[in-house]
């Protein structure tokens, strides 16, 4: 395998870390990568919007496998681009094509899919520009709080949960007027589900699937889940309330019908499927699908995977997942995200980072680059500190004690990751 990973976050650093245990780092490339990925392969300065440049690099460097980390390149159709060009079609793209990626790229598409395949999800209706009155009439049939979602990708900001009808009506107007551009020219209004969130992940070869360990991430910036949403402030795996009964419901009611649906629709889906679930009184409901792994969930899920990741990727190509016996580390894995002061609002980059000796944790770099020979912050989420433990507390204690050896000006992190699960 000679692989190019696309992305520059903690997720991509974890992919590179895992692959570097299996194949020569000479065969691992990351575009654009970060200071951490540079330890596991070669960083390449490519724009993820520039498919032509990515294709040219793959040819000139004899890349045989492409692993897109984030949803944008998949939704933009990187797999279609490679498959449609004579010069690139021999290169294997591990991820869904443009249609499959709509599971994440269009909430309306995902909802229709769930309804068609009888997958539990919140009651909903979709509305287009010009249908404001219908949307407001539908709101009146719902109870507060109201859940209003931009149909398309909106950089994680496209979901609004207003408490009052007046605010909800206003939100309908703003979104349909183009608050998120094309992404909110259609909106989904759905029932508010009350429960605790948990994420499940599967990898599929288009026919069979491997269920990865579940994880819970912590999205808000502040302790006790307060303040604005972030990309994710930490994660734990496994999740204590996921017992066999709940897991079986997830498999039978969500995972299997999703896989059947993907096949039935002939999406030729391969790659990751991320199930964003909510546990409502012991029953799983799908809040969202993503067509890629989560970040920071990858930083706790992939370390638990004992199988070879490169073998899984290769077997997805040949449709031979049935040969794989998935094996996971039974210990807990937790990660704490260290973020820049000010994040998720305005924050400054370029802060020198000191990392002392960290022996009990794995540090996955995210927004970090090397400049003038020193590590400097280069993003809102700067690094993820992951640790194993026989108990969740032991794993968390290790991450928090490792963090004492890491510092940069303005460094912020949540001290309550996992506490709600104790
Ligand atoms: P999404 O982008 O669809 O994952 O939504 C972002 C966040 O909004 C989720 O992680 C949930 O916390 C919340 N959310 C979305 N849909 C619902 C819903 N139907 N009921 C309650 N909370 C929701
Ligand atoms: N951590 C949530 C996500 O990756 O979408």
PDB file of C-alpha atoms in Angstrom, residues 113-310:
ATOM      1  CA  UNK A 113     -33.354   7.291   3.442  1.00  0.00           C
ATOM      2  CA  UNK A 114     -34.136   6.642   7.117  1.00  0.00           C
ATOM      3  CA  UNK A 115     -37.869   6.777   6.563  1.00  0.00           C
ATOM      4  CA  UNK A 116     -37.641   4.473   3.536  1.00  0.00           C
ATOM      5  CA  UNK A 117     -35.662   1.870   5.487  1.00  0.00           C
ATOM      6  CA  UNK A 118     -37.635   2.233   8.692  1.00  0.00           C
ATOM      7  CA  UNK A 119     -34.674   3.467  10.712  1.00  0.00           C
ATOM      8  CA  UNK A 120     -35.747   5.227  13.935  1.00  0.00           C
ATOM      9  CA  UNK A 121     -35.315   9.006  13.669  1.00  0.00           C
ATOM     10  CA  UNK A 122     -37.145  12.146  14.751  1.00  0.00           C
ATOM     11  CA  UNK A 123     -40.417  13.016  12.958  1.00  0.00           C
ATOM     12  CA  UNK A 124     -39.672  15.701  10.371  1.00  0.00           C
ATOM     13  CA  UNK A 125     -40.602  17.655   7.282  1.00  0.00           C
ATOM     14  CA  UNK A 126     -38.448  19.498   4.752  1.00  0.00           C
ATOM     15  CA  UNK A 127     -39.138  22.918   3.248  1.00  0.00           C
ATOM     16  CA  UNK A 128     -37.685  24.934   0.388  1.00  0.00           C
ATOM     17  CA  UNK A 129     -37.396  28.650  -0.185  1.00  0.00           C
ATOM     18  CA  UNK A 130     -40.919  29.923  -0.863  1.00  0.00           C
ATOM     19  CA  UNK A 131     -42.446  27.433   1.601  1.00  0.00           C
ATOM     20  CA  UNK A 132     -42.013  29.629   4.679  1.00  0.00           C
ATOM     21  CA  UNK A 133     -45.734  29.575   5.500  1.00  0.00           C
ATOM     22  CA  UNK A 134     -45.880  25.789   5.312  1.00  0.00           C
ATOM     23  CA  UNK A 135     -42.768  25.560   7.486  1.00  0.00           C
ATOM     24  CA  UNK A 136     -44.327  27.825  10.101  1.00  0.00           C
ATOM     25  CA  UNK A 137     -47.560  25.855  10.051  1.00  0.00           C
ATOM     26  CA  UNK A 138     -45.525  22.685  10.662  1.00  0.00           C
ATOM     27  CA  UNK A 139     -43.718  24.368  13.558  1.00  0.00           C
ATOM     28  CA  UNK A 140     -47.105  24.944  15.185  1.00  0.00           C
ATOM     29  CA  UNK A 141     -47.680  21.171  15.246  1.00  0.00           C
ATOM     30  CA  UNK A 142     -44.438  20.669  17.224  1.00  0.00           C
ATOM     31  CA  UNK A 143     -43.626  21.229  20.878  1.00  0.00           C
ATOM     32  CA  UNK A 144     -40.662  23.404  21.944  1.00  0.00           C
ATOM     33  CA  UNK A 145     -37.720  23.297  21.726  1.00  0.00           C
ATOM     34  CA  UNK A 146     -37.685  23.300  17.925  1.00  0.00           C
ATOM     35  CA  UNK A 147     -34.966  21.673  15.824  1.00  0.00           C
ATOM     36  CA  UNK A 148     -34.202  23.432  12.539  1.00  0.00           C
ATOM     37  CA  UNK A 149     -31.428  22.204  10.269  1.00  0.00           C
ATOM     38  CA  UNK A 150     -29.861  23.553   7.120  1.00  0.00           C
ATOM     39  CA  UNK A 151     -29.984  20.748   4.565  1.00  0.00           C
ATOM     40  CA  UNK A 152     -26.387  21.014   3.379  1.00  0.00           C
ATOM     41  CA  UNK A 153     -22.954  21.232   4.984  1.00  0.00           C
ATOM     42  CA  UNK A 154     -22.646  24.383   7.092  1.00  0.00           C
ATOM     43  CA  UNK A 155     -19.349  23.873   8.917  1.00  0.00           C
ATOM     44  CA  UNK A 156     -21.113  22.382  11.929  1.00  0.00           C
ATOM     45  CA  UNK A 157     -23.250  25.473  12.443  1.00  0.00           C
ATOM     46  CA  UNK A 158     -26.343  24.444  10.503  1.00  0.00           C
ATOM     47  CA  UNK A 159     -28.430  23.131  13.414  1.00  0.00           C
ATOM     48  CA  UNK A 160     -30.378  25.617  15.506  1.00  0.00           C
ATOM     49  CA  UNK A 161     -32.531  24.658  18.496  1.00  0.00           C
ATOM     50  CA  UNK A 162     -34.736  27.649  19.426  1.00  0.00           C
ATOM     51  CA  UNK A 163     -36.788  27.556  22.619  1.00  0.00           C
ATOM     52  CA  UNK A 164     -39.717  29.685  21.477  1.00  0.00           C
ATOM     53  CA  UNK A 165     -42.016  29.607  18.472  1.00  0.00           C
ATOM     54  CA  UNK A 166     -41.159  33.215  17.597  1.00  0.00           C
ATOM     55  CA  UNK A 167     -37.441  32.446  17.499  1.00  0.00           C
ATOM     56  CA  UNK A 168     -38.116  29.308  15.470  1.00  0.00           C
ATOM     57  CA  UNK A 169     -40.176  31.254  12.911  1.00  0.00           C
ATOM     58  CA  UNK A 170     -37.444  33.809  12.651  1.00  0.00           C
ATOM     59  CA  UNK A 171     -34.877  31.066  12.162  1.00  0.00           C
ATOM     60  CA  UNK A 172     -36.967  29.580   9.320  1.00  0.00           C
ATOM     61  CA  UNK A 173     -36.990  32.965   7.584  1.00  0.00           C
ATOM     62  CA  UNK A 174     -33.261  33.530   8.042  1.00  0.00           C
ATOM     63  CA  UNK A 175     -32.215  30.107   6.879  1.00  0.00           C
ATOM     64  CA  UNK A 176     -34.459  30.082   3.824  1.00  0.00           C
ATOM     65  CA  UNK A 177     -33.285  33.602   3.028  1.00  0.00           C
ATOM     66  CA  UNK A 178     -29.810  32.149   2.672  1.00  0.00           C
ATOM     67  CA  UNK A 179     -28.146  32.390   6.077  1.00  0.00           C
ATOM     68  CA  UNK A 180     -25.952  29.425   5.104  1.00  0.00           C
ATOM     69  CA  UNK A 181     -26.036  30.080   1.376  1.00  0.00           C
ATOM     70  CA  UNK A 182     -27.044  27.130  -0.784  1.00  0.00           C
ATOM     71  CA  UNK A 183     -26.809  24.837   2.277  1.00  0.00           C
ATOM     72  CA  UNK A 184     -29.960  26.361   3.757  1.00  0.00           C
ATOM     73  CA  UNK A 185     -32.024  26.744   0.584  1.00  0.00           C
ATOM     74  CA  UNK A 186     -33.751  23.634   1.957  1.00  0.00           C
ATOM     75  CA  UNK A 187     -34.320  23.115   5.684  1.00  0.00           C
ATOM     76  CA  UNK A 188     -35.371  20.185   7.829  1.00  0.00           C
ATOM     77  CA  UNK A 189     -37.601  20.801  10.827  1.00  0.00           C
ATOM     78  CA  UNK A 190     -37.715  17.917  13.246  1.00  0.00           C
ATOM     79  CA  UNK A 191     -38.976  16.826  16.601  1.00  0.00           C
ATOM     80  CA  UNK A 192     -36.654  17.443  19.555  1.00  0.00           C
ATOM     81  CA  UNK A 193     -35.448  14.184  21.056  1.00  0.00           C
ATOM     82  CA  UNK A 194     -34.473  14.130  24.695  1.00  0.00           C
ATOM     83  CA  UNK A 195     -31.747  11.729  25.641  1.00  0.00           C
ATOM     84  CA  UNK A 196     -28.025  11.151  25.769  1.00  0.00           C
ATOM     85  CA  UNK A 197     -25.960  11.078  22.590  1.00  0.00           C
ATOM     86  CA  UNK A 198     -23.604   8.319  21.535  1.00  0.00           C
ATOM     87  CA  UNK A 199     -21.798   7.593  18.285  1.00  0.00           C
ATOM     88  CA  UNK A 200     -21.432   4.264  16.531  1.00  0.00           C
ATOM     89  CA  UNK A 201     -19.150   3.600  13.586  1.00  0.00           C
ATOM     90  CA  UNK A 202     -19.043   0.964  10.915  1.00  0.00           C
ATOM     91  CA  UNK A 203     -16.682   0.316   8.039  1.00  0.00           C
ATOM     92  CA  UNK A 204     -18.255  -1.285   5.012  1.00  0.00           C
ATOM     93  CA  UNK A 205     -16.955  -2.915   1.866  1.00  0.00           C
ATOM     94  CA  UNK A 206     -20.341  -2.347   0.252  1.00  0.00           C
ATOM     95  CA  UNK A 207     -21.674  -5.725   1.329  1.00  0.00           C
ATOM     96  CA  UNK A 208     -20.484  -6.636   4.818  1.00  0.00           C
ATOM     97  CA  UNK A 209     -19.527  -4.347   7.638  1.00  0.00           C
ATOM     98  CA  UNK A 210     -17.267  -4.168  10.660  1.00  0.00           C
ATOM     99  CA  UNK A 211     -18.784  -2.486  13.688  1.00  0.00           C
ATOM    100  CA  UNK A 212     -16.200  -0.417  15.549  1.00  0.00           C
ATOM    101  CA  UNK A 213     -16.427   0.406  19.264  1.00  0.00           C
ATOM    102  CA  UNK A 214     -18.879   3.149  20.169  1.00  0.00           C
ATOM    103  CA  UNK A 215     -17.759   6.521  21.554  1.00  0.00           C
ATOM    104  CA  UNK A 216     -19.175   9.612  23.164  1.00  0.00           C
ATOM    105  CA  UNK A 217     -17.823  13.014  22.308  1.00  0.00           C
ATOM    106  CA  UNK A 218     -18.182  16.292  24.142  1.00  0.00           C
ATOM    107  CA  UNK A 219     -19.126  19.074  21.767  1.00  0.00           C
ATOM    108  CA  UNK A 220     -19.580  22.179  23.914  1.00  0.00           C
ATOM    109  CA  UNK A 221     -16.633  24.361  24.888  1.00  0.00           C
ATOM    110  CA  UNK A 222     -17.616  24.683  28.564  1.00  0.00           C
ATOM    111  CA  UNK A 223     -17.725  22.354  31.542  1.00  0.00           C
ATOM    112  CA  UNK A 224     -21.030  20.495  32.032  1.00  0.00           C
ATOM    113  CA  UNK A 225     -21.783  20.909  28.336  1.00  0.00           C
ATOM    114  CA  UNK A 226     -22.255  24.644  28.336  1.00  0.00           C
ATOM    115  CA  UNK A 227     -21.349  27.370  25.848  1.00  0.00           C
ATOM    116  CA  UNK A 228     -20.980  27.209  22.085  1.00  0.00           C
ATOM    117  CA  UNK A 229     -20.425  24.064  20.042  1.00  0.00           C
ATOM    118  CA  UNK A 230     -16.927  23.081  18.979  1.00  0.00           C
ATOM    119  CA  UNK A 231     -15.546  20.389  16.720  1.00  0.00           C
ATOM    120  CA  UNK A 232     -15.269  18.245  19.851  1.00  0.00           C
ATOM    121  CA  UNK A 233     -13.455  18.709  23.170  1.00  0.00           C
ATOM    122  CA  UNK A 234     -12.829  15.095  24.103  1.00  0.00           C
ATOM    123  CA  UNK A 235     -14.168  11.590  23.749  1.00  0.00           C
ATOM    124  CA  UNK A 236     -14.408   8.292  25.559  1.00  0.00           C
ATOM    125  CA  UNK A 237     -14.843   4.696  24.398  1.00  0.00           C
ATOM    126  CA  UNK A 238     -16.543   2.425  25.411  1.00  0.00           C
ATOM    127  CA  UNK A 239     -19.629   4.240  26.702  1.00  0.00           C
ATOM    128  CA  UNK A 240     -21.015   2.916  30.002  1.00  0.00           C
ATOM    129  CA  UNK A 241     -24.721   3.002  29.145  1.00  0.00           C
ATOM    130  CA  UNK A 242     -24.189   0.994  25.964  1.00  0.00           C
ATOM    131  CA  UNK A 243     -25.002  -2.461  27.299  1.00  0.00           C
ATOM    132  CA  UNK A 244     -25.698  -5.541  25.169  1.00  0.00           C
ATOM    133  CA  UNK A 245     -29.414  -4.764  24.959  1.00  0.00           C
ATOM    134  CA  UNK A 246     -28.853  -1.244  23.637  1.00  0.00           C
ATOM    135  CA  UNK A 247     -26.086  -2.382  21.316  1.00  0.00           C
ATOM    136  CA  UNK A 248     -28.306  -5.094  19.849  1.00  0.00           C
ATOM    137  CA  UNK A 249     -31.038  -2.545  19.209  1.00  0.00           C
ATOM    138  CA  UNK A 250     -28.500  -0.342  17.430  1.00  0.00           C
ATOM    139  CA  UNK A 251     -27.362  -3.248  15.290  1.00  0.00           C
ATOM    140  CA  UNK A 252     -30.834  -4.553  14.453  1.00  0.00           C
ATOM    141  CA  UNK A 253     -32.732  -1.264  14.129  1.00  0.00           C
ATOM    142  CA  UNK A 254     -30.034   1.047  12.760  1.00  0.00           C
ATOM    143  CA  UNK A 255     -26.857  -0.567  11.441  1.00  0.00           C
ATOM    144  CA  UNK A 256     -28.321  -3.506   9.518  1.00  0.00           C
ATOM    145  CA  UNK A 257     -31.179  -1.561   7.903  1.00  0.00           C
ATOM    146  CA  UNK A 258     -28.694   1.175   6.939  1.00  0.00           C
ATOM    147  CA  UNK A 259     -26.384  -1.360   5.306  1.00  0.00           C
ATOM    148  CA  UNK A 260     -29.314  -2.992   3.540  1.00  0.00           C
ATOM    149  CA  UNK A 261     -30.463   0.407   2.326  1.00  0.00           C
ATOM    150  CA  UNK A 262     -27.029   1.345   1.002  1.00  0.00           C
ATOM    151  CA  UNK A 263     -26.941  -1.896  -0.989  1.00  0.00           C
ATOM    152  CA  UNK A 264     -30.533  -1.692  -2.116  1.00  0.00           C
ATOM    153  CA  UNK A 265     -30.000   1.840  -3.445  1.00  0.00           C
ATOM    154  CA  UNK A 266     -26.853   0.640  -5.287  1.00  0.00           C
ATOM    155  CA  UNK A 267     -24.782   3.441  -3.775  1.00  0.00           C
ATOM    156  CA  UNK A 268     -21.586   1.337  -4.049  1.00  0.00           C
ATOM    157  CA  UNK A 269     -20.846   2.733  -0.638  1.00  0.00           C
ATOM    158  CA  UNK A 270     -17.536   1.842   0.923  1.00  0.00           C
ATOM    159  CA  UNK A 271     -15.675   3.413   3.806  1.00  0.00           C
ATOM    160  CA  UNK A 272     -16.878   4.654   7.155  1.00  0.00           C
ATOM    161  CA  UNK A 273     -20.462   5.168   8.255  1.00  0.00           C
ATOM    162  CA  UNK A 274     -20.806   7.269  11.409  1.00  0.00           C
ATOM    163  CA  UNK A 275     -24.128   6.942  13.215  1.00  0.00           C
ATOM    164  CA  UNK A 276     -24.860   9.935  15.448  1.00  0.00           C
ATOM    165  CA  UNK A 277     -27.426   8.462  17.828  1.00  0.00           C
ATOM    166  CA  UNK A 278     -29.503   9.591  20.740  1.00  0.00           C
ATOM    167  CA  UNK A 279     -30.623   7.163  23.415  1.00  0.00           C
ATOM    168  CA  UNK A 280     -34.253   7.948  24.201  1.00  0.00           C
ATOM    169  CA  UNK A 281     -35.384   5.805  27.137  1.00  0.00           C
ATOM    170  CA  UNK A 282     -33.193   2.923  26.018  1.00  0.00           C
ATOM    171  CA  UNK A 283     -34.055   3.181  22.325  1.00  0.00           C
ATOM    172  CA  UNK A 284     -31.639   4.442  19.661  1.00  0.00           C
ATOM    173  CA  UNK A 285     -32.692   7.185  17.236  1.00  0.00           C
ATOM    174  CA  UNK A 286     -30.483   8.460  14.424  1.00  0.00           C
ATOM    175  CA  UNK A 287     -29.752  12.186  14.664  1.00  0.00           C
ATOM    176  CA  UNK A 288     -27.321  12.226  11.782  1.00  0.00           C
ATOM    177  CA  UNK A 289     -25.156  10.150   9.523  1.00  0.00           C
ATOM    178  CA  UNK A 290     -21.631  11.112   8.653  1.00  0.00           C
ATOM    179  CA  UNK A 291     -19.737   9.595   5.770  1.00  0.00           C
ATOM    180  CA  UNK A 292     -16.380   9.625   7.581  1.00  0.00           C
ATOM    181  CA  UNK A 293     -14.928   9.016  11.016  1.00  0.00           C
ATOM    182  CA  UNK A 294     -15.475  11.501  13.828  1.00  0.00           C
ATOM    183  CA  UNK A 295     -12.867  13.774  15.294  1.00  0.00           C
ATOM    184  CA  UNK A 296     -12.024  13.367  18.231  1.00  0.00           C
ATOM    185  CA  UNK A 297     -13.819   9.991  18.252  1.00  0.00           C
ATOM    186  CA  UNK A 298     -11.122   8.518  15.978  1.00  0.00           C
ATOM    187  CA  UNK A 299      -8.564   9.309  18.669  1.00  0.00           C
ATOM    188  CA  UNK A 300     -10.291   6.842  21.038  1.00  0.00           C
ATOM    189  CA  UNK A 301     -11.748   4.320  18.595  1.00  0.00           C
ATOM    190  CA  UNK A 302      -8.790   3.596  16.314  1.00  0.00           C
ATOM    191  CA  UNK A 303      -6.330   2.949  19.174  1.00  0.00           C
ATOM    192  CA  UNK A 304      -8.742   0.220  20.331  1.00  0.00           C
ATOM    193  CA  UNK A 305      -8.714  -1.521  16.942  1.00  0.00           C
ATOM    194  CA  UNK A 306      -6.344  -4.472  17.123  1.00  0.00           C
ATOM    195  CA  UNK A 307      -6.758  -5.512  13.477  1.00  0.00           C
ATOM    196  CA  UNK A 308      -4.564  -4.073  10.789  1.00  0.00           C
ATOM    197  CA  UNK A 309      -6.170  -0.889   9.461  1.00  0.00           C
ATOM    198  CA  UNK A 310      -4.360  -1.220   6.127  1.00  0.00           C
TER     199      UNK A 310
END
